[in-house]
Amino acid sequence: MNIVLLGSGNVATHLGRAFKMAGQTIVQVWSRDIDHARELADTLAAEAISEIDDVSASADLYIISVKDEAIKPLAAKLKVGDKLIVHTSGSTGLEVLDGVSSRIGVFYPLQTFSKSKAVDFRQIPIAIEANSPEDSAVIRSIADRLSEKVLEINSDKRKTLHVAAVFACNFTNHLFAISQELLKANNLDFDLLRPLIAETANKIQQNDPEDVQTGPAVREDIETINAHVEMLRGNPELMEIYTKLSQSIVNLHKRSEG
Amino acid sequence: MNIVLLGSGNVATHLGRAFKMAGQTIVQVWSRDIDHARELADTLAAEAISEIDDVSASADLYIISVKDEAIKPLAAKLKVGDKLIVHTSGSTGLEVLDGVSSRIGVFYPLQTFSKSKAVDFRQIPIAIEANSPEDSAVIRSIADRLSEKVLEINSDKRKTLHVAAVFACNFTNHLFAISQELLKANNLDFDLLRPLIAETANKIQQNDPEDVQTGPAVREDIETINAHVEMLRGNPELMEIYTKLSQSIVNLHKRSEG
């Protein structure tokens, strides 16, 4: 299958690599910035282009992997007839591609990608969608080559999956950043927390998070909570986050007990 | 070295196992509940007791590993002369043991423990403290047998470490619980997020969290943020947490750029 990859960011980079490893051919990599296009295209033995008019009309699949807000304007300029066009966004509906082609779909890999860090694509869930059963099958067959965990869900469910991922990944990472700031202010090394963080993620690979919740909030240890709030008094933002999350832990705990 | 372990919870259980594996002798396990004492004592070949008056006065080290608020009242009842007594709490100062013995200290392993899950104690940081250089050395020599990462810090620094751990571990786990709730409400399986969570923790083993932050907030993708807030409108608690954490990500990003 001949694929044109539109985009050169983290998702495009990892998808390109995974497709190539799965034996697909990336014929072109498009990016607004030709240097970015070249950087990725070179590793994929693909042609680098930065003009949307240079996109080949003879590929089998067009993957739009750009920032959410850039999908629609980019797709509107794509003139490839009724070829299969997909985007890779969790938070964008299928309908953003309406009118671009009669064959549209979504190919959303649920993972946090950094260019420099390899990931095992076999374990990454891929949420797919298409506007016809035939193209669902086409997209599924491509996704199955990359991952063991392909699921077909509609745009609403995909958006829920995406917002859940924001809590589980983006916000989690920010809590790590907050903890690092707190340590830095006291000349303590972030290395001290790395084993704890690894174990926190490790624990819920086999357990439900609710069942392994620890800390002062779930114990309703008001004295410790108050002492922590007092320690954070100089930083109203952190104090507020501390209070909200502690309250939310208490609330969830009460709901499950009730 | 002969040790008396006061407590039978998660920390006491893991400490007991680690001490035993390191060749120390646990002579007694005390718990208010004799069944709990027995359960742990049996695995450590120790005597189980539930009366504080039955604590042997001839051990070398007394480890108080109970809920924070129970440390002081328990310690007050301990009549073992001027033996070395330590507690294992991150958020409790050394001075909680003032007057209990002339030799007091802290032995705080920084990890999240579940009874059923083994952990590699060698990688767990242990923060120690004592009221004399001599006992610092004693505690350090014991800690060194358990872990490669022993650090001596005062109570204030330990409390900071503990509040940072609440952000990095307890709050993080709660975000996992929130994401599971969101998925459940849409009949989506939490398994979908497990690889993402593993990778999120994995990434920061080699990186600083700020450098690998992803998601709509750090991109200042207002459209996606607004769409997510809209999706969470039915749940004011989650909407507020979403908004606060997104704002905090934006703020941190601006501080580092400025």
PDB file of N, CA, C and O in Angstrom, chain A residues 205-231:
ATOM      1  N   GLN A 205      -1.157  -1.349  36.291  1.00  0.00           N
ATOM      2  CA  GLN A 205      -1.182  -2.245  35.133  1.00  0.00           C
ATOM      3  C   GLN A 205      -1.993  -3.498  35.464  1.00  0.00           C
ATOM      4  O   GLN A 205      -2.589  -4.109  34.583  1.00  0.00           O
ATOM      5  N   GLN A 206      -2.031  -3.854  36.758  1.00  0.00           N
ATOM      6  CA  GLN A 206      -2.773  -5.049  37.165  1.00  0.00           C
ATOM      7  C   GLN A 206      -3.978  -4.716  38.049  1.00  0.00           C
ATOM      8  O   GLN A 206      -4.778  -5.601  38.343  1.00  0.00           O
ATOM      9  N   ASN A 207      -4.065  -3.493  38.510  1.00  0.00           N
ATOM     10  CA  ASN A 207      -5.127  -3.123  39.450  1.00  0.00           C
ATOM     11  C   ASN A 207      -5.964  -1.977  38.904  1.00  0.00           C
ATOM     12  O   ASN A 207      -5.527  -1.248  38.010  1.00  0.00           O
ATOM     13  N   ASP A 208      -7.151  -1.812  39.478  1.00  0.00           N
ATOM     14  CA  ASP A 208      -7.909  -0.600  39.212  1.00  0.00           C
ATOM     15  C   ASP A 208      -7.377   0.497  40.129  1.00  0.00           C
ATOM     16  O   ASP A 208      -7.121   0.240  41.315  1.00  0.00           O
ATOM     17  N   PRO A 209      -7.237   1.710  39.595  1.00  0.00           N
ATOM     18  CA  PRO A 209      -6.642   2.794  40.394  1.00  0.00           C
ATOM     19  C   PRO A 209      -7.340   3.014  41.731  1.00  0.00           C
ATOM     20  O   PRO A 209      -6.678   3.249  42.746  1.00  0.00           O
ATOM     21  N   GLU A 210      -8.659   2.940  41.732  1.00  0.00           N
ATOM     22  CA  GLU A 210      -9.385   3.153  42.982  1.00  0.00           C
ATOM     23  C   GLU A 210      -8.942   2.191  44.084  1.00  0.00           C
ATOM     24  O   GLU A 210      -8.935   2.558  45.253  1.00  0.00           O
ATOM     25  N   ASP A 211      -8.624   0.965  43.694  1.00  0.00           N
ATOM     26  CA  ASP A 211      -8.281  -0.059  44.683  1.00  0.00           C
ATOM     27  C   ASP A 211      -6.890   0.113  45.263  1.00  0.00           C
ATOM     28  O   ASP A 211      -6.568  -0.526  46.275  1.00  0.00           O
ATOM     29  N   VAL A 212      -6.058   0.926  44.641  1.00  0.00           N
ATOM     30  CA  VAL A 212      -4.686   1.069  45.144  1.00  0.00           C
ATOM     31  C   VAL A 212      -4.379   2.519  45.528  1.00  0.00           C
ATOM     32  O   VAL A 212      -3.216   2.904  45.642  1.00  0.00           O
ATOM     33  N   GLN A 213      -5.442   3.312  45.720  1.00  0.00           N
ATOM     34  CA  GLN A 213      -5.238   4.709  46.133  1.00  0.00           C
ATOM     35  C   GLN A 213      -4.620   4.750  47.526  1.00  0.00           C
ATOM     36  O   GLN A 213      -5.102   4.098  48.443  1.00  0.00           O
ATOM     37  N   THR A 214      -3.533   5.500  47.668  1.00  0.00           N
ATOM     38  CA  THR A 214      -2.917   5.702  48.980  1.00  0.00           C
ATOM     39  C   THR A 214      -2.806   7.206  49.237  1.00  0.00           C
ATOM     40  O   THR A 214      -3.176   8.015  48.390  1.00  0.00           O
ATOM     41  N   GLY A 215      -2.294   7.560  50.398  1.00  0.00           N
ATOM     42  CA  GLY A 215      -2.066   8.979  50.714  1.00  0.00           C
ATOM     43  C   GLY A 215      -3.047   9.530  51.717  1.00  0.00           C
ATOM     44  O   GLY A 215      -4.022   8.881  52.083  1.00  0.00           O
ATOM     45  N   PRO A 216      -2.775  10.755  52.176  1.00  0.00           N
ATOM     46  CA  PRO A 216      -3.591  11.341  53.248  1.00  0.00           C
ATOM     47  C   PRO A 216      -5.069  11.516  52.892  1.00  0.00           C
ATOM     48  O   PRO A 216      -5.932  11.340  53.754  1.00  0.00           O
ATOM     49  N   ALA A 217      -5.383  11.843  51.642  1.00  0.00           N
ATOM     50  CA  ALA A 217      -6.781  12.149  51.305  1.00  0.00           C
ATOM     51  C   ALA A 217      -7.672  10.913  51.453  1.00  0.00           C
ATOM     52  O   ALA A 217      -8.740  10.985  52.058  1.00  0.00           O
ATOM     53  N   VAL A 218      -7.234   9.782  50.917  1.00  0.00           N
ATOM     54  CA  VAL A 218      -8.088   8.588  50.971  1.00  0.00           C
ATOM     55  C   VAL A 218      -8.203   8.070  52.406  1.00  0.00           C
ATOM     56  O   VAL A 218      -9.198   7.437  52.768  1.00  0.00           O
ATOM     57  N   ARG A 219      -7.192   8.370  53.234  1.00  0.00           N
ATOM     58  CA  ARG A 219      -7.267   8.006  54.654  1.00  0.00           C
ATOM     59  C   ARG A 219      -8.053   9.051  55.443  1.00  0.00           C
ATOM     60  O   ARG A 219      -8.272   8.879  56.637  1.00  0.00           O
ATOM     61  N   GLU A 220      -8.435  10.132  54.750  1.00  0.00           N
ATOM     62  CA  GLU A 220      -9.073  11.286  55.401  1.00  0.00           C
ATOM     63  C   GLU A 220      -8.262  11.740  56.618  1.00  0.00           C
ATOM     64  O   GLU A 220      -8.800  11.999  57.692  1.00  0.00           O
ATOM     65  N   ASP A 221      -6.974  11.829  56.387  1.00  0.00           N
ATOM     66  CA  ASP A 221      -6.019  12.241  57.412  1.00  0.00           C
ATOM     67  C   ASP A 221      -5.937  13.769  57.364  1.00  0.00           C
ATOM     68  O   ASP A 221      -5.055  14.371  56.746  1.00  0.00           O
ATOM     69  N   ILE A 222      -6.914  14.397  58.037  1.00  0.00           N
ATOM     70  CA  ILE A 222      -7.099  15.851  57.954  1.00  0.00           C
ATOM     71  C   ILE A 222      -5.872  16.612  58.443  1.00  0.00           C
ATOM     72  O   ILE A 222      -5.507  17.657  57.898  1.00  0.00           O
ATOM     73  N   GLU A 223      -5.207  16.058  59.459  1.00  0.00           N
ATOM     74  CA  GLU A 223      -4.059  16.746  60.032  1.00  0.00           C
ATOM     75  C   GLU A 223      -2.941  16.903  58.994  1.00  0.00           C
ATOM     76  O   GLU A 223      -2.389  17.986  58.818  1.00  0.00           O
ATOM     77  N   THR A 224      -2.636  15.811  58.294  1.00  0.00           N
ATOM     78  CA  THR A 224      -1.591  15.871  57.263  1.00  0.00           C
ATOM     79  C   THR A 224      -2.009  16.769  56.111  1.00  0.00           C
ATOM     80  O   THR A 224      -1.222  17.572  55.606  1.00  0.00           O
ATOM     81  N   ILE A 225      -3.286  16.652  55.697  1.00  0.00           N
ATOM     82  CA  ILE A 225      -3.785  17.505  54.607  1.00  0.00           C
ATOM     83  C   ILE A 225      -3.617  18.978  54.987  1.00  0.00           C
ATOM     84  O   ILE A 225      -3.101  19.774  54.205  1.00  0.00           O
ATOM     85  N   ASN A 226      -4.024  19.330  56.202  1.00  0.00           N
ATOM     86  CA  ASN A 226      -3.893  20.718  56.644  1.00  0.00           C
ATOM     87  C   ASN A 226      -2.435  21.172  56.692  1.00  0.00           C
ATOM     88  O   ASN A 226      -2.120  22.304  56.311  1.00  0.00           O
ATOM     89  N   ALA A 227      -1.559  20.277  57.150  1.00  0.00           N
ATOM     90  CA  ALA A 227      -0.131  20.624  57.199  1.00  0.00           C
ATOM     91  C   ALA A 227       0.398  20.873  55.786  1.00  0.00           C
ATOM     92  O   ALA A 227       1.173  21.809  55.554  1.00  0.00           O
ATOM     93  N   HIS A 228      -0.041  20.050  54.828  1.00  0.00           N
ATOM     94  CA  HIS A 228       0.410  20.231  53.440  1.00  0.00           C
ATOM     95  C   HIS A 228      -0.106  21.554  52.862  1.00  0.00           C
ATOM     96  O   HIS A 228       0.630  22.287  52.209  1.00  0.00           O
ATOM     97  N   VAL A 229      -1.372  21.837  53.120  1.00  0.00           N
ATOM     98  CA  VAL A 229      -1.962  23.086  52.618  1.00  0.00           C
ATOM     99  C   VAL A 229      -1.179  24.267  53.186  1.00  0.00           C
ATOM    100  O   VAL A 229      -0.865  25.229  52.476  1.00  0.00           O
ATOM    101  N   GLU A 230      -0.831  24.155  54.455  1.00  0.00           N
ATOM    102  CA  GLU A 230      -0.050  25.213  55.112  1.00  0.00           C
ATOM    103  C   GLU A 230       1.311  25.392  54.421  1.00  0.00           C
ATOM    104  O   GLU A 230       1.743  26.513  54.166  1.00  0.00           O
ATOM    105  N   MET A 231       1.947  24.269  54.097  1.00  0.00           N
ATOM    106  CA  MET A 231       3.256  24.318  53.420  1.00  0.00           C
ATOM    107  C   MET A 231       3.157  24.975  52.049  1.00  0.00           C
ATOM    108  O   MET A 231       4.127  25.542  51.547  1.00  0.00           O
TER     109      MET A 231
END
